[in-house]
Coordinates of C-alpha atoms in Angstrom, one line a residue:
K282 CA -60.9 1.4 -79.6
G283 CA -58.2 1.4 -82.5
I284 CA -55.9 3.9 -82.3
R285 CA -54.4 5.4 -86.4
S286 CA -50.7 5.3 -86.7
Q287 CA -49.3 6.6 -89.9
G288 CA -45.4 7.1 -91.0
G289 CA -46.4 9.2 -93.8
M290 CA -50.1 10.0 -95.6
E291 CA -50.1 6.5 -97.7
Y292 CA -49.7 4.6 -95.1
S293 CA -51.5 4.5 -91.7
I294 CA -53.3 1.5 -89.3
T295 CA -55.9 1.4 -86.9
T296 CA -56.1 -1.1 -83.9
S297 CA -55.9 -1.4 -80.2
P298 CA -52.5 -1.2 -79.3
S299 CA -53.5 -3.9 -77.0
V300 CA -55.9 -6.4 -76.0
Y301 CA -56.4 -8.7 -73.5
V302 CA -57.9 -12.2 -74.4
Q303 CA -58.8 -15.0 -71.1
R304 CA -56.7 -18.7 -71.6
G305 CA -58.6 -20.2 -73.9
S306 CA -60.9 -18.1 -75.3
T307 CA -61.4 -16.4 -78.9
I308 CA -61.1 -12.4 -79.8
Y309 CA -61.5 -10.7 -82.3
I310 CA -58.9 -7.5 -83.3
P311 CA -60.5 -5.0 -85.3
C312 CA -57.5 -3.3 -87.9
Q313 CA -57.4 -0.9 -90.9
F314 CA -54.4 0.5 -92.8
T315 CA -54.3 2.4 -95.7
Y316 CA -51.5 1.7 -98.1
Y317 CA -50.3 3.5 -101.3
R318 CA -52.1 3.0 -104.3
G319 CA -49.2 3.6 -106.8
H320 CA -46.7 1.1 -105.2
L321 CA -49.8 -2.0 -106.7
S322 CA -49.6 -3.2 -109.7
R323 CA -53.3 -3.6 -112.1
H324 CA -53.6 -6.9 -111.2
G325 CA -51.3 -7.4 -108.5
T326 CA -53.1 -9.0 -105.5
L327 CA -51.7 -7.4 -102.2
L328 CA -51.2 -10.2 -99.6
A329 CA -50.7 -9.1 -96.2
Y330 CA -49.3 -10.9 -93.0
W331 CA -49.6 -11.0 -89.2
L332 CA -45.9 -11.6 -87.7
K333 CA -44.5 -12.1 -83.9
Y334 CA -42.4 -9.3 -82.8
H335 CA -39.2 -11.0 -81.9
P336 CA -36.5 -7.8 -80.5
L337 CA -33.8 -10.4 -81.1
G338 CA -34.7 -12.0 -83.9
F339 CA -34.4 -10.4 -87.9
L340 CA -37.2 -8.8 -90.1
C341 CA -38.2 -10.9 -92.8
S342 CA -40.2 -10.9 -96.0
P343 CA -42.5 -13.8 -96.3
S344 CA -42.5 -14.2 -99.9
V345 CA -38.8 -14.5 -99.9
H346 CA -37.7 -16.0 -96.9
R347 CA -38.8 -19.4 -96.8
N348 CA -38.7 -20.4 -93.6
C349 CA -40.9 -16.4 -92.1
L350 CA -43.3 -17.9 -91.2
P351 CA -45.8 -15.0 -91.0
V352 CA -48.9 -16.4 -88.0
A353 CA -52.3 -15.6 -90.3
T354 CA -52.2 -14.6 -94.0
N355 CA -53.8 -14.8 -97.5
D356 CA -51.2 -15.6 -98.9
Q357 CA -52.6 -18.9 -99.8
N358 CA -48.9 -20.4 -100.8
K359 CA -48.0 -19.7 -97.6
E360 CA -47.7 -21.7 -94.8
V361 CA -48.4 -20.6 -91.4
E362 CA -46.8 -20.8 -88.0
P363 CA -47.3 -25.2 -87.5
S364 CA -48.6 -23.5 -83.7
A365 CA -51.3 -21.1 -85.1
K366 CA -52.6 -23.1 -88.1
D367 CA -56.3 -23.3 -87.7
H368 CA -55.8 -20.8 -84.4
F369 CA -55.4 -17.6 -86.1
Y370 CA -57.3 -16.0 -89.2
L371 CA -57.1 -13.1 -91.5
L372 CA -60.8 -11.3 -92.0
G373 CA -61.4 -9.2 -94.7
D374 CA -59.8 -8.3 -98.0
P375 CA -56.4 -6.8 -97.5
K376 CA -56.9 -5.0 -100.9
K377 CA -59.6 -3.0 -98.9
G378 CA -58.0 -2.2 -96.0
N379 CA -58.9 -4.8 -93.9
C380 CA -56.6 -6.5 -91.5
S381 CA -58.6 -8.0 -89.1
L382 CA -57.1 -10.6 -86.9
F383 CA -59.2 -13.4 -84.9
I384 CA -57.3 -15.9 -82.1
R385 CA -59.3 -18.7 -81.5
D386 CA -58.6 -21.2 -78.1
A387 CA -56.1 -18.4 -77.2
R388 CA -52.9 -20.0 -75.9
I389 CA -50.1 -19.0 -72.9
E390 CA -48.1 -18.8 -75.7
D391 CA -48.9 -17.0 -78.0
E392 CA -49.4 -13.6 -75.8
G393 CA -46.7 -11.5 -77.6
Q394 CA -46.3 -8.3 -79.9
Y395 CA -48.2 -8.5 -83.4
Y396 CA -47.7 -6.5 -86.6
L397 CA -49.2 -7.0 -90.5
R398 CA -46.5 -7.2 -93.4
I399 CA -47.8 -5.9 -96.7
E400 CA -45.6 -7.1 -99.2
E401 CA -47.5 -7.5 -103.8
G402 CA -45.0 -6.7 -106.9
S403 CA -41.6 -6.4 -106.2
I404 CA -42.4 -2.7 -105.2
L405 CA -45.1 -3.0 -102.8
K406 CA -43.2 -4.3 -99.5
F407 CA -44.1 -2.7 -96.2
S408 CA -44.9 -3.5 -92.3
F409 CA -46.1 -1.7 -89.1
L410 CA -43.4 -1.8 -86.9
Q411 CA -44.1 0.0 -83.7
V412 CA -40.6 0.8 -84.3
T413 CA -40.8 3.0 -87.1
G414 CA -43.7 4.9 -85.5
Y415 CA -46.9 2.0 -85.8
T416 CA -49.4 0.5 -84.6
S417 CA -48.9 -3.5 -83.3
P418 CA -50.9 -5.0 -81.3
Y419 CA -49.5 -6.6 -78.5
V420 CA -52.2 -9.8 -76.7
Y421 CA -52.4 -10.3 -73.7
V422 CA -53.4 -14.0 -72.3
I423 CA -55.0 -13.5 -68.9
E424 CA -56.3 -16.5 -66.7
S425 CA -57.8 -17.0 -63.3
P426 CA -55.7 -18.7 -60.6
Q427 CA -54.9 -21.3 -60.8
K428 CA -54.2 -24.7 -59.1
V429 CA -54.0 -22.7 -55.3
N430 CA -51.4 -25.5 -53.2
I431 CA -50.0 -24.5 -48.9
A432 CA -47.0 -26.2 -48.7
V433 CA -45.5 -25.5 -44.6
S434 CA -42.2 -25.3 -43.4
I435 CA -41.9 -26.3 -39.5
Q436 CA -39.3 -25.2 -37.1
D437 CA -39.4 -27.7 -33.7
L438 CA -37.5 -24.2 -31.5
R439 CA -37.7 -26.7 -28.5
Q440 CA -34.7 -30.1 -30.2
S441 CA -31.1 -29.2 -28.7
G442 CA -28.8 -28.1 -31.0
S443 CA -31.3 -27.6 -34.0
S444 CA -33.0 -25.3 -35.3
E445 CA -34.0 -26.2 -39.2
W446 CA -37.3 -25.9 -40.6
Q447 CA -39.0 -29.0 -41.9
R448 CA -40.9 -29.0 -44.9
R449 CA -43.9 -31.1 -46.5
G450 CA -45.3 -30.4 -49.4
E451 CA -48.9 -29.6 -50.5
V452 CA -50.6 -30.3 -47.8
D453 CA -55.0 -30.0 -46.5
R454 CA -54.1 -29.9 -42.8
V455 CA -50.7 -29.6 -40.7
E456 CA -50.1 -30.8 -36.7
A457 CA -47.6 -28.8 -34.7
E458 CA -46.4 -29.4 -31.2
E459 CA -47.0 -25.9 -29.1
G460 CA -44.2 -23.8 -29.3
N461 CA -43.1 -24.5 -33.0
N462 CA -42.6 -21.8 -35.4
V463 CA -45.1 -22.9 -38.4
N464 CA -44.5 -21.4 -42.1
L465 CA -48.0 -21.5 -44.5
I466 CA -46.6 -21.3 -48.0
C467 CA -48.9 -20.5 -50.5
T468 CA -48.5 -21.0 -54.9
A469 CA -50.8 -20.2 -57.6
D470 CA -50.9 -20.4 -61.1
G471 CA -52.4 -17.7 -63.2
R472 CA -51.2 -14.5 -65.5
P473 CA -51.4 -12.3 -64.5
P474 CA -49.5 -13.8 -61.2
P475 CA -52.1 -13.2 -58.7
N476 CA -52.4 -11.4 -55.2
L477 CA -51.8 -13.3 -51.9
S478 CA -53.2 -13.7 -49.1
W479 CA -54.8 -15.3 -45.9
M480 CA -57.8 -15.4 -44.5
K481 CA -58.8 -17.3 -40.6
G482 CA -62.8 -17.8 -40.7
N483 CA -63.9 -14.2 -41.6
Q484 CA -61.1 -12.6 -40.7
E485 CA -57.9 -11.5 -42.6
V486 CA -54.4 -12.4 -40.8
G487 CA -51.5 -11.2 -41.6
K488 CA -50.6 -9.0 -44.1
P489 CA -51.0 -10.0 -47.4
A490 CA -47.9 -12.5 -48.7
P491 CA -47.6 -15.3 -50.0
H492 CA -46.5 -16.6 -46.4
L493 CA -47.5 -17.1 -43.3
Q494 CA -46.1 -17.5 -40.1
L495 CA -47.4 -18.9 -37.3
R496 CA -44.7 -18.0 -34.1
E497 CA -44.5 -20.7 -31.1
I498 CA -47.9 -22.0 -31.9
G499 CA -50.5 -22.4 -29.4
P500 CA -53.7 -23.4 -29.3
E501 CA -55.1 -20.3 -30.1
D502 CA -53.7 -20.7 -33.2
A503 CA -55.9 -24.4 -34.6
G504 CA -58.1 -23.6 -37.5
K505 CA -59.2 -23.8 -40.7
Y506 CA -57.0 -21.0 -42.9
Q507 CA -57.7 -19.7 -46.6
C508 CA -54.8 -18.7 -48.6
L509 CA -57.0 -15.8 -51.6
A510 CA -55.3 -15.9 -55.0
N511 CA -57.5 -13.0 -57.0
H512 CA -56.7 -10.3 -59.3
Q513 CA -59.3 -8.7 -61.8
Y514 CA -59.9 -11.1 -63.5
G515 CA -60.6 -13.8 -61.4
S516 CA -60.3 -15.6 -57.2
L517 CA -59.9 -18.8 -56.5
K518 CA -58.9 -20.6 -52.9
T519 CA -57.7 -23.3 -50.9
M520 CA -57.4 -24.3 -47.2
V521 CA -56.1 -26.1 -44.1
E522 CA -56.5 -27.3 -41.1
V523 CA -54.0 -27.1 -38.5
I524 CA -53.3 -29.0 -34.9
V525 CA -52.1 -27.5 -32.6
Q526 CA -51.3 -30.5 -30.0
Y527 CA -50.4 -29.6 -26.5
R528 CA -50.6 -31.7 -23.5
P529 CA -52.8 -31.4 -20.5
R530 CA -53.3 -28.6 -19.2
M531 CA -56.0 -26.4 -17.3
L532 CA -57.7 -29.9 -15.1
V533 CA -60.9 -29.3 -13.8
F534 CA -62.7 -30.7 -10.9
N535 CA -67.1 -31.2 -12.1
T536 CA -69.0 -32.9 -9.1
S537 CA -72.4 -33.9 -8.8
Q538 CA -73.9 -35.4 -5.5
T539 CA -76.8 -37.5 -5.0
H540 CA -78.1 -37.5 -1.2
R541 CA -79.9 -40.4 0.5
R542 CA -83.0 -39.5 3.6
G543 CA -84.3 -42.9 4.3
S544 CA -86.0 -44.6 1.2
I545 CA -85.7 -40.3 -0.4
L546 CA -82.9 -39.7 -2.6
T547 CA -82.4 -36.2 -3.7
Q548 CA -79.9 -34.7 -6.9
G549 CA -77.9 -32.0 -6.1
C550 CA -77.2 -29.0 -8.2
S551 CA -73.7 -29.2 -9.9
K552 CA -70.5 -27.5 -9.9
E553 CA -67.1 -27.2 -10.5
L554 CA -63.6 -27.4 -7.7
V555 CA -59.8 -26.1 -8.3
S556 CA -57.2 -28.1 -7.3
D557 CA -56.9 -28.2 -3.6
S558 CA -60.5 -28.2 -2.7
E559 CA -61.7 -29.2 -0.2
L560 CA -65.6 -31.4 -1.3
T561 CA -67.7 -32.5 2.2
A562 CA -70.4 -34.8 1.6
Q563 CA -72.8 -37.2 3.9
E564 CA -73.1 -40.6 5.2
G565 CA -75.2 -42.4 2.8
D566 CA -74.2 -39.9 -0.6
S567 CA -73.3 -41.1 -3.8
L568 CA -70.7 -38.6 -5.4
E569 CA -70.0 -38.5 -9.4
V570 CA -66.0 -36.2 -9.7
F571 CA -65.3 -35.4 -13.4
C572 CA -62.0 -34.9 -14.1
K573 CA -61.2 -32.9 -17.1
A574 CA -58.6 -31.5 -19.3
D575 CA -57.9 -28.9 -21.8
S576 CA -55.3 -31.4 -23.8
N577 CA -54.3 -32.4 -27.9
P578 CA -54.7 -35.0 -28.2
P579 CA -57.2 -36.6 -25.7
A580 CA -55.3 -36.8 -22.1
T581 CA -56.3 -40.7 -20.7
T582 CA -57.2 -39.9 -16.4
S583 CA -56.4 -41.8 -13.7
W584 CA -57.1 -42.1 -9.6
V585 CA -55.0 -42.2 -7.1
K586 CA -56.4 -41.8 -3.2
G587 CA -53.7 -41.3 -0.6
D588 CA -50.6 -44.6 -2.3
S589 CA -53.4 -46.0 -3.9
P590 CA -55.2 -47.0 -7.5
L591 CA -58.2 -46.3 -8.1
Q592 CA -59.5 -49.3 -10.2
N593 CA -61.7 -49.5 -13.5
P594 CA -62.6 -45.6 -12.5
L595 CA -65.0 -45.2 -16.1
D596 CA -63.4 -42.6 -18.4
N597 CA -63.1 -39.6 -16.5
Q598 CA -65.2 -39.8 -13.8
L599 CA -64.8 -40.5 -10.6
R600 CA -67.5 -42.7 -8.8
L601 CA -68.8 -43.4 -5.5
T602 CA -71.6 -44.3 -3.8
N603 CA -73.0 -44.9 -0.5
L604 CA -70.3 -42.5 1.2
T605 CA -68.6 -43.8 4.0
V606 CA -66.0 -42.3 6.2
A607 CA -63.4 -44.7 5.4
D608 CA -63.9 -42.6 1.6
E609 CA -62.6 -39.9 3.5
G610 CA -59.1 -38.7 1.8
V611 CA -57.1 -37.4 -1.1
Y612 CA -58.1 -37.5 -4.3
V613 CA -55.5 -37.4 -7.2
C614 CA -56.3 -37.4 -10.5
K615 CA -53.8 -36.9 -13.3
A616 CA -54.2 -36.6 -16.9
T617 CA -51.9 -37.7 -18.9
N618 CA -51.0 -37.5 -23.7
V619 CA -47.5 -38.2 -25.0
L620 CA -45.9 -34.7 -24.4
G621 CA -47.0 -34.2 -21.0
D622 CA -49.1 -34.8 -18.1
V623 CA -50.9 -32.5 -15.3
Q624 CA -52.1 -33.5 -11.9
R625 CA -54.8 -31.6 -9.4
T626 CA -56.3 -33.0 -6.2
F627 CA -59.5 -32.8 -3.8
Q628 CA -60.4 -33.6 -0.2
L629 CA -63.0 -35.7 0.5
F630 CA -64.6 -34.9 4.5
V631 CA -67.9 -37.7 5.1
T632 CA -69.8 -35.9 8.1
Y633 CA -72.5 -38.6 9.5
A634 CA -75.8 -37.6 12.2
P635 CA -74.6 -38.8 15.9
K636 CA -74.0 -42.2 16.8
L637 CA -73.6 -43.9 20.2
S638 CA -70.3 -45.5 20.8
R639 CA -67.9 -48.2 18.9
S640 CA -68.1 -49.4 22.6
R641 CA -70.3 -50.0 24.1
Q642 CA -69.2 -49.8 27.5
K643 CA -69.0 -45.7 26.7
N644 CA -72.4 -45.9 26.0
T645 CA -75.0 -43.7 28.1
T646 CA -75.3 -45.7 31.6
C647 CA -75.8 -44.7 35.3
S648 CA -74.9 -44.9 38.6
Y649 CA -74.9 -44.5 42.4
H650 CA -72.6 -43.7 44.7
D651 CA -72.9 -42.8 48.0
K652 CA -73.1 -38.7 47.4
G653 CA -75.8 -38.8 45.1
F654 CA -76.4 -40.5 40.7
L655 CA -73.4 -40.4 37.6
C656 CA -74.8 -40.3 34.0
I657 CA -72.5 -40.8 31.6
C658 CA -73.9 -40.2 28.0
T659 CA -70.7 -41.0 24.9
L660 CA -71.4 -40.2 21.0
H661 CA -69.5 -39.7 17.9
A662 CA -70.1 -37.2 14.8
K663 CA -69.0 -35.8 12.7
P664 CA -68.9 -33.0 13.3
P665 CA -68.1 -34.4 16.5
P666 CA -71.9 -34.0 18.4
Q667 CA -73.5 -31.4 20.6
I668 CA -75.1 -33.6 24.2
E669 CA -77.7 -32.2 25.9
W670 CA -80.0 -33.6 29.1
E671 CA -83.0 -33.2 29.3
V672 CA -84.2 -33.5 33.6
D673 CA -87.6 -32.2 34.6
G674 CA -88.2 -31.6 31.0
E675 CA -85.6 -29.0 31.1
R676 CA -82.8 -29.2 28.8
I677 CA -79.1 -28.6 30.4
T678 CA -75.7 -28.8 28.6
E679 CA -72.7 -27.9 29.3
E680 CA -73.3 -24.6 28.4
R681 CA -74.6 -24.0 31.2
G682 CA -73.6 -26.0 32.8
R683 CA -75.1 -26.2 36.2
R684 CA -78.4 -25.9 38.1
G685 CA -78.6 -26.4 41.8
N686 CA -77.0 -29.5 42.2
L687 CA -77.1 -30.2 38.6
T688 CA -73.1 -30.8 36.7
V689 CA -73.0 -31.5 33.4
Q690 CA -69.8 -31.4 31.5
A691 CA -68.3 -32.6 28.5
L692 CA -64.9 -34.3 27.2
G693 CA -64.3 -35.1 23.5
Q694 CA -61.8 -36.3 22.1
K695 CA -62.2 -36.2 17.6
N696 CA -65.2 -36.7 17.1
E697 CA -67.0 -38.5 19.8
V698 CA -67.4 -36.3 22.8
T699 CA -68.3 -37.4 26.2
S700 CA -71.2 -35.1 28.5
T701 CA -71.9 -37.1 32.2
L702 CA -74.2 -36.1 34.3
N703 CA -73.6 -35.7 38.1
W704 CA -76.0 -35.4 40.9
T705 CA -74.7 -34.6 44.5
G706 CA -76.5 -34.5 47.6
S707 CA -79.5 -35.9 49.6
L708 CA -80.6 -38.9 47.1
D709 CA -84.1 -38.7 48.4
R710 CA -84.1 -34.6 46.5
A711 CA -82.6 -36.3 43.4
P712 CA -84.8 -35.0 39.8

């Protein structure tokens, strides 16, 4: 709606004090004015001029001053501002009080205050100026947010003697090492200047501001960040992906065992081991151990048993088939990337069923002596075996040690056990 203003009963103007137009759009500014018709000659033509107001400029008369160029007029003998040609239009008949202004394809440089001046002959010369109490429309050219860009500065606090910020230009992807300070800087064009805020995923982060600082960045700070530029006339956003590089950590073992019982294979359940764990498997089993490290960039892994590197493990997988006691020992997995390394260990034990002694001389033998006879049995196993003797259908062990003239004793050395069955007395009464 227009506002009617007047400095006296003869002169008044009704128009909008302020109007808003989107850049590139068209706007129509309605305008009506009154004037003292006694100042108008009988056959004269009332000339109307729309001029752009310059606070530090001078008020000019387009009909007198050659360099006083309006943006729109009905004066056929007057040139308009070159930038306003075919761009600003005066609509209607000024003699009837019509002064509506039409702007096509609004530009940023069109923003400003405009005032109406009317002239006819040598007497009627009048400017409707705000400073004299009349309404002068102010044209605001608005623009939805444009050119949203993100730059980044990185500060490496771990570099001795240097904590300067290293600034990079417009980016959509940034890599930083764990512990760095990262500053994301967002810029955007728009009229009025848009408000800037930050989001990670669907969550706002930080306070609305052009800058978002991530102090001593860690893996949890990695992700996609959006800068949102918005005002009441529109919004626009852009994204940057923050990638955090860090040394290997949180190394764990995942194991999977396959049990062999004769010709039958049984897949066991996989389980997770922490460092310095003990793992027990049975002779003949197969074992797969996966060494997993959390790192960025991904770590390469290597395996060592004791002091000997293991050749050609499958990536991070250690595969041991048909286990034997020789596979026992301490295994070390080392994960390495460009930023550092970490290593963890586990100890493997291999169990097996009782076997005859490796020495034939220690295998089961029985011999007579003058006071009876002596039987010796030597077996090894892991865990160490418990040897039983069966006499006349009755089982006799070291725990039950003695029955009549029979005595059972056992002697163990590591995983090998030797048990003796001794009979004393007359052989005629021996079992």
